[in-house]
Short mmCIF file of C-alpha atoms in Angstrom, two decimals:
data_model
loop_
_atom_site.label_atom_id
_atom_site.label_comp_id
_atom_site.label_asym_id
_atom_site.label_seq_id
_atom_site.Cartn_x
_atom_site.Cartn_y
_atom_site.Cartn_z
CA MET A 217 -12.87 6.91 -3.82
CA VAL A 218 -15.29 9.51 -5.19
CA HIS A 219 -18.67 8.52 -7.06
CA ARG A 220 -20.31 11.00 -9.16
CA ALA A 221 -23.75 10.65 -10.50
CA GLY A 222 -25.12 12.89 -13.52
CA SER A 223 -27.05 15.18 -11.13
CA GLY A 224 -23.78 16.25 -9.61
CA GLU A 225 -24.36 14.28 -6.60
CA PHE A 226 -21.17 13.06 -4.97
CA ARG A 227 -20.39 10.16 -2.49
CA TYR A 228 -17.09 9.89 -0.99
CA TYR A 229 -15.73 6.50 0.43
CA SER A 230 -12.58 5.39 2.29
CA ARG A 231 -10.58 2.22 1.13
CA ASN A 232 -12.47 0.42 4.07
CA GLN A 233 -15.88 1.40 2.51
CA ASN A 234 -16.56 4.04 5.10
CA ASP A 235 -18.78 6.74 3.80
CA PHE A 236 -17.56 10.19 4.40
CA SER A 237 -20.03 11.93 2.21
CA THR A 238 -21.77 14.03 4.93
CA LYS A 239 -18.56 15.11 6.16
CA ILE A 240 -16.58 15.97 2.86
CA GLY A 241 -19.27 16.75 0.53
CA PRO A 242 -20.84 20.13 1.94
CA SER A 243 -17.39 22.05 1.50
CA LEU A 244 -16.13 20.07 -1.64
CA ASN A 245 -19.10 19.18 -3.89
CA HIS A 246 -19.66 22.67 -5.05
CA GLN A 247 -16.05 23.07 -5.79
CA VAL A 248 -15.31 20.20 -7.92
CA ASN A 249 -18.49 19.73 -9.90
CA PRO A 250 -17.84 22.35 -12.28
CA PHE A 251 -14.46 20.53 -13.42
CA PHE A 252 -16.17 17.65 -14.86
CA ALA A 253 -16.76 17.38 -18.60
CA PRO A 254 -20.38 17.79 -19.64
CA THR A 255 -20.58 14.37 -21.22
CA VAL A 256 -19.92 12.52 -18.04
CA ASP A 257 -23.14 11.27 -16.68
CA ASN A 258 -21.64 9.15 -14.01
CA CYS A 259 -18.15 7.83 -12.75
CA VAL A 260 -16.21 6.27 -10.12
CA LEU A 261 -12.57 7.67 -9.58
CA ASP A 262 -10.03 6.50 -7.49
CA THR A 263 -8.55 9.41 -5.52
CA GLU A 264 -6.57 10.66 -2.67
CA LEU A 265 -8.02 13.70 -0.49
CA LEU A 266 -5.07 16.12 0.07
CA LEU A 267 -4.93 19.35 2.22
CA TRP A 268 -4.03 22.43 0.19
CA ASP A 269 -2.67 25.28 2.31
CA THR A 270 -4.19 28.53 1.05
CA VAL A 271 -1.49 30.74 2.51
CA GLU A 272 1.72 29.09 1.31
CA GLU A 273 -0.06 27.45 -1.44
CA LYS A 274 1.45 24.16 -1.17
CA TYR A 275 0.11 20.66 0.12
CA VAL A 276 0.38 19.69 3.80
CA GLY A 277 1.43 16.26 4.65
CA LYS A 278 -0.56 14.14 6.95
CA GLY A 279 0.25 15.02 10.71
CA ARG A 280 2.29 18.06 9.76
CA LEU A 281 1.71 21.80 10.77
CA ALA A 282 -0.31 24.20 8.27
CA SER A 283 0.83 27.71 7.96
CA ASP A 284 -1.30 28.72 10.76
CA GLY A 285 0.25 26.25 13.27
CA ARG A 286 -2.53 23.79 13.29
CA VAL A 287 -2.57 20.09 12.37
CA TYR A 288 -5.95 19.15 10.25
CA ASP A 289 -7.75 16.20 9.48
CA VAL A 290 -8.71 16.16 5.87
CA LYS A 291 -11.95 14.33 6.62
CA ASN A 292 -13.17 16.75 9.38
CA LEU A 293 -12.36 20.32 7.93
CA LYS A 294 -14.18 23.47 8.92
CA ASP A 295 -14.29 26.98 7.26
CA ASP A 296 -12.15 28.72 9.62
CA GLY A 297 -8.83 27.21 8.93
CA ALA A 298 -5.86 28.05 6.45
CA VAL A 299 -6.29 24.74 4.45
CA GLN A 300 -8.60 23.44 2.02
CA ALA A 301 -9.56 19.79 0.64
CA SER A 302 -8.19 18.94 -2.72
CA LEU A 303 -8.62 15.78 -4.79
CA ALA A 304 -5.58 14.02 -6.57
CA VAL A 305 -7.22 11.70 -9.11
CA PHE A 306 -5.19 8.42 -9.84
CA ASP A 307 -7.64 6.09 -11.71
CA VAL A 308 -11.10 5.89 -13.23
CA LEU A 309 -12.87 2.51 -12.69
CA PHE A 310 -16.36 3.33 -14.11
CA LEU A 311 -17.55 5.71 -16.64
CA ASN A 312 -21.14 6.52 -17.84
CA GLY A 313 -22.47 3.06 -16.92
CA ARG A 314 -19.58 1.07 -18.01
CA SER A 315 -17.06 -0.64 -15.77
CA LEU A 316 -13.34 0.17 -16.66
CA MET A 317 -11.72 -2.26 -14.28
CA ASN A 318 -10.83 -5.17 -16.95
CA ILE A 319 -9.07 -2.53 -19.31
CA PRO A 320 -5.22 -1.92 -18.87
CA LEU A 321 -4.21 0.81 -16.51
CA GLU A 322 -2.49 2.66 -19.78
CA ARG A 323 -6.00 3.09 -21.28
CA ARG A 324 -7.73 4.29 -18.15
CA LYS A 325 -4.81 6.72 -17.62
CA LEU A 326 -5.39 8.19 -21.25
CA LEU A 327 -9.15 8.74 -20.56
CA LEU A 328 -8.07 10.86 -17.47
CA ARG A 329 -5.66 12.89 -19.42
CA ASP A 330 -7.73 13.46 -22.63
CA GLY A 331 -10.40 15.63 -21.25
CA SER A 332 -13.15 12.83 -21.14
CA ILE A 333 -13.80 13.08 -17.53
CA LEU A 334 -12.37 16.49 -16.26
CA SER A 335 -12.54 19.38 -18.55
CA LYS A 336 -10.11 21.56 -16.67
CA GLN A 337 -8.05 21.14 -13.57
CA ASP A 338 -6.85 23.11 -10.67
CA LYS A 339 -4.34 21.70 -8.01
CA LYS A 340 -6.05 23.44 -5.20
CA VAL A 341 -9.43 21.76 -6.13
CA ILE A 342 -9.20 18.65 -8.32
CA PHE A 343 -6.50 17.48 -10.59
CA VAL A 344 -4.88 14.24 -12.26
CA ALA A 345 -2.06 13.12 -10.46
CA ASP A 346 1.29 13.08 -12.29
CA TYR A 347 3.16 9.85 -12.96
CA ASP A 348 6.19 8.70 -14.97
CA ILE A 349 6.69 5.95 -17.12
CA VAL A 350 10.15 4.09 -16.49
CA SER A 351 11.95 1.34 -18.14
CA SER A 352 15.11 1.21 -16.24
CA ARG A 353 16.67 0.90 -12.70
CA GLU A 354 18.40 4.23 -13.16
CA GLN A 355 15.09 5.94 -14.01
CA PHE A 356 13.41 4.39 -11.04
CA VAL A 357 16.42 5.23 -8.60
CA ASP A 358 16.15 8.93 -9.78
CA ILE A 359 12.38 9.03 -9.01
CA TYR A 360 12.79 7.51 -5.74
CA GLU A 361 15.60 9.55 -4.47
CA LYS A 362 13.66 12.69 -5.31
CA ALA A 363 10.84 11.37 -3.34
CA MET A 364 13.00 10.98 -0.29
CA ARG A 365 14.76 14.43 -0.61
CA ASP A 366 11.06 15.80 -0.71
CA HIS A 367 10.28 13.85 2.37
CA GLU A 368 7.52 11.94 0.61
CA GLU A 369 6.39 8.52 2.27
CA GLY A 370 7.38 6.65 -0.67
CA VAL A 371 6.60 5.61 -4.27
CA VAL A 372 3.81 3.72 -5.64
CA VAL A 373 4.71 1.50 -8.62
CA LYS A 374 2.26 0.06 -11.33
CA LYS A 375 2.53 -2.13 -14.22
CA ILE A 376 1.14 -0.26 -17.10
CA ASP A 377 -0.92 -2.89 -18.45
CA SER A 378 -2.30 -4.08 -14.94
CA LEU A 379 -6.09 -4.34 -14.36
CA TYR A 380 -7.71 -2.83 -11.41
CA LYS A 381 -8.68 -5.37 -8.55
CA ILE A 382 -10.85 -4.36 -5.69
CA GLY A 383 -9.12 -4.73 -2.21
CA VAL A 384 -5.81 -5.86 -3.94
CA ARG A 385 -2.46 -3.76 -3.80
CA HIS A 386 0.48 -6.19 -4.07
CA MET A 387 2.99 -7.42 -6.37
CA ALA A 388 1.00 -10.16 -7.97
CA ASN A 389 -1.19 -7.56 -9.61
CA GLY A 390 1.93 -5.45 -10.32
CA TRP A 391 1.27 -2.74 -7.78
CA PHE A 392 3.21 -2.05 -4.77
CA LYS A 393 4.87 0.67 -2.47
CA VAL A 394 8.65 1.22 -2.14
CA LYS A 395 9.31 2.83 1.34
CA PRO A 396 12.64 3.68 2.93
CA MET A 397 11.93 1.22 5.62
CA HIS A 398 9.29 -1.59 5.74
CA LEU A 399 7.50 -2.02 9.04
CA GLY A 400 8.98 1.29 10.39
CA ASP A 401 6.32 3.79 11.34
CA GLU A 402 4.20 3.03 8.66
CA SER A 403 1.15 0.61 8.57
CA LEU A 404 0.20 -2.54 6.52
CA ASP A 405 -3.05 -3.34 4.88
CA LEU A 406 -4.26 -6.67 6.11
CA ALA A 407 -7.79 -8.35 5.52
CA VAL A 408 -9.79 -9.56 8.70
CA VAL A 409 -10.81 -13.15 7.43
CA GLY A 410 -11.90 -14.71 10.83
CA VAL A 411 -12.15 -14.23 14.33
CA ASP A 412 -11.76 -16.07 17.69
CA ARG A 413 -14.90 -15.77 19.75
CA GLY A 414 -15.17 -16.38 23.63
CA ARG A 415 -17.53 -16.30 26.34
CA ASN A 416 -20.67 -14.51 25.16
CA SER A 417 -19.40 -14.39 21.73
CA PHE A 418 -16.93 -11.48 22.65
CA ILE A 419 -14.29 -11.11 19.90
CA GLU A 420 -11.09 -11.92 21.41
CA ASN A 421 -8.86 -12.05 18.38
CA TYR A 422 -9.09 -10.86 14.67
CA VAL A 423 -7.49 -13.28 12.16
CA VAL A 424 -5.68 -11.18 9.55
CA ALA A 425 -4.25 -12.15 6.25
CA VAL A 426 -2.42 -11.06 3.06
CA ILE A 427 -3.10 -11.99 -0.56
CA ARG A 428 -0.94 -15.04 -1.69
CA ASP A 429 -1.71 -17.09 -4.82
CA ASP A 430 -4.99 -15.47 -5.23
CA LYS A 431 -6.04 -16.76 -1.77
CA PHE A 432 -5.93 -15.23 1.73
CA PHE A 433 -3.00 -16.24 3.68
CA VAL A 434 -3.11 -15.92 7.34
CA VAL A 435 -0.23 -14.02 8.90
CA GLY A 436 -1.46 -13.93 12.70
CA LYS A 437 -4.06 -12.62 15.03
CA VAL A 438 -4.44 -9.21 16.60
CA SER A 439 -6.44 -8.02 19.44
CA ARG A 440 -5.46 -4.71 20.78
CA GLY A 441 -5.71 -1.06 19.48
CA LEU A 442 -9.41 -0.81 18.63
CA ASP A 443 -12.02 0.98 20.98
CA ASP A 444 -15.52 -0.12 21.54
CA THR A 445 -16.89 2.04 19.00
CA ILE A 446 -14.67 0.73 16.14
CA ARG A 447 -15.09 -3.04 17.47
CA LYS A 448 -18.89 -2.71 17.03
CA ARG A 449 -18.67 -1.24 13.77
CA LEU A 450 -16.26 -3.81 12.44
CA ARG A 451 -18.32 -6.47 13.90
CA SER A 452 -21.41 -5.42 12.04
CA LYS A 453 -19.65 -5.47 8.86
CA LEU A 454 -18.01 -8.98 9.43
CA GLU A 455 -21.30 -10.36 10.29
CA LYS A 456 -23.46 -8.60 7.82
CA ASP A 457 -26.40 -10.51 6.14
CA HIS A 458 -24.53 -13.78 6.38
CA GLY A 459 -23.59 -14.13 10.11
CA TRP A 460 -20.26 -16.31 10.64
CA LEU A 461 -18.94 -19.55 9.09
CA ASN A 462 -17.81 -22.32 11.46
CA GLY A 463 -14.22 -22.52 11.96
CA LYS A 464 -14.18 -26.31 12.09
CA VAL A 465 -14.09 -26.06 8.12
CA VAL A 466 -11.58 -23.72 6.58
CA PRO A 467 -13.04 -21.91 3.55
CA ASP A 468 -11.45 -22.83 0.31
CA TRP A 469 -10.36 -19.15 -0.26
CA ILE A 470 -7.72 -19.47 2.77
CA HIS A 471 -4.25 -20.53 1.61
CA GLY A 472 -3.65 -24.12 2.34
CA ALA A 473 -0.15 -23.19 3.78
CA CYS A 474 -1.69 -21.57 6.98
CA THR A 475 -0.87 -23.58 10.09
CA SER A 476 -3.38 -24.92 12.63
CA ALA A 477 -2.34 -22.04 15.17
CA ASP A 478 -3.71 -19.69 12.86
CA ARG A 479 -7.24 -21.45 12.72
CA ALA A 480 -10.22 -19.05 13.70
CA THR A 481 -13.13 -20.20 15.76
CA ASP A 482 -15.32 -18.41 13.15
CA TYR A 483 -14.66 -17.36 9.65
CA VAL A 484 -16.06 -14.24 7.72
CA HIS A 485 -18.27 -14.84 4.70
CA LYS A 486 -15.96 -13.82 1.71
CA ASP A 487 -18.47 -10.78 0.90
CA ASN A 488 -17.93 -9.54 4.28
CA ILE A 489 -13.98 -9.49 4.52
CA GLN A 490 -12.76 -6.01 5.77
CA VAL A 491 -9.26 -4.46 5.06
CA VAL A 492 -7.83 -2.83 8.11
CA GLU A 493 -4.52 -0.87 8.72
CA LYS A 494 -2.09 -2.64 11.23
CA ASN A 495 0.59 -0.26 12.79
CA ARG A 496 3.71 -1.11 14.82
CA GLU A 497 2.32 -0.14 18.19
CA ALA A 498 -0.44 -2.92 18.43
CA ASP A 499 0.96 -6.58 18.61
CA GLU A 500 3.74 -5.69 16.11
CA LYS A 501 6.11 -8.40 17.53
CA ALA A 502 3.49 -11.30 16.97
CA LEU A 503 2.88 -10.22 13.49
CA ARG A 504 6.31 -9.37 12.26
CA ASN A 505 7.32 -13.18 13.63
CA GLU A 506 4.68 -14.49 11.44
CA LEU A 507 5.68 -12.16 8.46
CA LEU A 508 9.23 -13.00 8.95
CA LYS A 509 8.44 -16.74 8.27
CA ASP A 510 6.76 -16.30 5.15
CA GLU A 511 6.10 -12.63 3.72
CA LYS A 512 7.97 -11.82 0.68
CA PHE A 513 8.99 -8.53 1.94
CA TYR A 514 11.05 -10.25 4.63
CA ARG A 515 13.05 -12.63 2.13
CA PHE A 516 16.43 -11.25 3.42
CA SER A 517 15.39 -10.84 7.07
CA ASN A 518 18.24 -13.12 8.59
CA LEU A 519 20.94 -11.99 6.15
CA THR A 520 23.53 -9.47 6.01
CA PHE A 521 24.88 -7.94 2.73
CA PHE A 522 28.04 -5.99 1.82
CA LEU A 523 27.77 -3.99 -1.33
CA ASP A 524 31.13 -3.81 -3.22
CA GLY A 525 31.49 -0.26 -4.14
CA GLU A 526 34.44 -1.08 -6.42
CA SER A 527 32.57 -3.10 -8.78
CA LEU A 528 29.04 -1.58 -8.26
CA PRO A 529 28.47 1.74 -10.31
CA PRO A 530 26.72 4.30 -8.11
CA THR A 531 23.22 3.99 -9.70
CA THR A 532 23.31 0.17 -9.29
CA LEU A 533 24.65 0.50 -5.86
CA GLN A 534 21.81 2.59 -4.72
CA TYR A 535 19.06 0.27 -6.66
CA ALA A 536 20.39 -2.73 -4.95
CA ARG A 537 20.52 -0.97 -1.38
CA ILE A 538 16.76 0.00 -1.97
CA LEU A 539 15.66 -3.68 -2.93
CA LEU A 540 17.55 -5.15 0.01
CA LYS A 541 16.12 -2.92 2.50
CA MET A 542 12.54 -3.16 1.04
CA HIS A 543 12.98 -6.95 1.77
CA ALA A 544 14.38 -6.57 5.29
CA ALA A 545 17.99 -7.22 4.69
CA LYS A 546 20.79 -5.81 6.88
CA ILE A 547 23.44 -3.91 5.15
CA SER A 548 26.88 -3.78 6.49
CA SER A 549 29.14 -1.03 5.91
CA SER A 550 32.34 -3.31 6.62
CA MET A 551 33.34 -6.61 5.77
CA ASP A 552 32.78 -8.24 9.14
CA GLU A 553 32.01 -11.80 10.49
CA HIS A 554 28.16 -11.17 10.20
CA VAL A 555 28.33 -10.70 6.53
CA THR A 556 26.43 -13.62 4.58
CA HIS A 557 26.39 -12.14 1.02
CA PHE A 558 28.90 -10.13 -1.04
CA VAL A 559 27.09 -8.03 -3.71
CA VAL A 560 28.99 -7.17 -6.96
CA GLU A 561 27.94 -6.08 -10.41
CA ASN A 562 28.36 -9.39 -12.16
CA ARG A 563 29.17 -12.69 -10.00
CA ALA A 564 30.46 -14.18 -13.43
CA ASP A 565 32.96 -11.72 -13.77
CA GLU A 566 36.31 -13.62 -12.92
CA SER A 567 38.09 -10.60 -12.25
CA ILE A 568 36.33 -9.62 -9.06
CA LYS A 569 38.28 -10.01 -6.02
CA PHE A 570 36.13 -12.13 -3.58
CA PRO A 571 37.40 -11.52 0.06
CA ALA A 572 39.29 -14.42 1.47
CA ILE A 573 37.65 -15.44 4.63
CA GLU A 574 37.50 -18.46 6.69
CA ARG A 575 33.79 -19.14 6.85
CA LYS A 576 31.35 -19.66 3.76
CA MET A 577 29.94 -16.39 2.22
CA GLU A 578 28.13 -16.26 -0.99
CA LEU A 579 28.87 -14.19 -3.88
CA VAL A 580 25.73 -12.53 -5.54
CA ASP A 581 24.83 -9.73 -7.77
CA VAL A 582 21.91 -7.61 -8.61
CA ALA A 583 20.31 -10.22 -10.91
CA TRP A 584 20.41 -12.53 -8.09
CA ILE A 585 18.78 -10.28 -5.87
CA GLU A 586 15.92 -9.64 -8.38
CA ALA A 587 15.30 -13.20 -9.01
CA ALA A 588 15.24 -13.87 -5.01
CA VAL A 589 12.46 -11.25 -4.81
CA GLU A 590 10.72 -12.45 -7.82
CA LEU A 591 11.07 -9.09 -9.92
#
């Protein structure tokens, strides 16, 4: 997140509200400032900080080697390397004293494109990120497949009329990520809504949640993966100004479907909720078990699907495969005893030859899959 004041002063914040201005600003401020339109007094932009390889003239992915054989941290760059920081702008949230979060994404995108904010662009310094507007499965599949061929992490999908909601990136707002595997090597964004405090008020567990029905749905507790410095910093943010809420009373912004095992000894005041990343190496098994019970992305976790290549057109076949993998389904390459669902183009088509097997198996189509995942 980039905050720019009329005087040309910049502040840089992560999604977790960490201020990286002193680290990023010295090398970036003087480069990006000339690109802003003279009519911009102040603004807040939603951006991504990228690495540009000045030798090979291309972007360097996170954790990948640059042309000089080194791996760089974009938030800790020095002037002696083969890379420089570049800002990709995705959204504008505030412009000249006015909040834009309650206007549709389509209008915010127009502001970024019409020169109202950036009078010029350079992919090596600052630029408005490209996007595609799609209205069909075929268009989406083409974009997704290209991203996979280019070894991208995934595709971010946003409804064109969606509003900007702070700290929310989920399907209820029409924003979600499509990745080749969910809960593979990537991380999850979770909100810390409470803690379990033990002897001497030491925090033994962090209670984490996702958004559901505009409330925080607790998915489990985590305890490992943080060093003492991070623990202290996180605690100071969770306690800031308000202290803790007694866990004997569950706040009304916690989803009512949470179990008693998810109760915290102390809850965080809503203003102090922090979003953290949860990766597979720390407490993945416990977290995954909770997610498998309730989370939408695991709707098909105990099911095995066979996709009928004879009735499904290639594009529909690929689209169905993506949807199923996104929601933790197993896909079988053969019709065996593990298959629970047989996927065809149209299950109402009486000409489809449904396999004759002894046990029960459900005949479904793409429309059924979409309805099951609430698309």
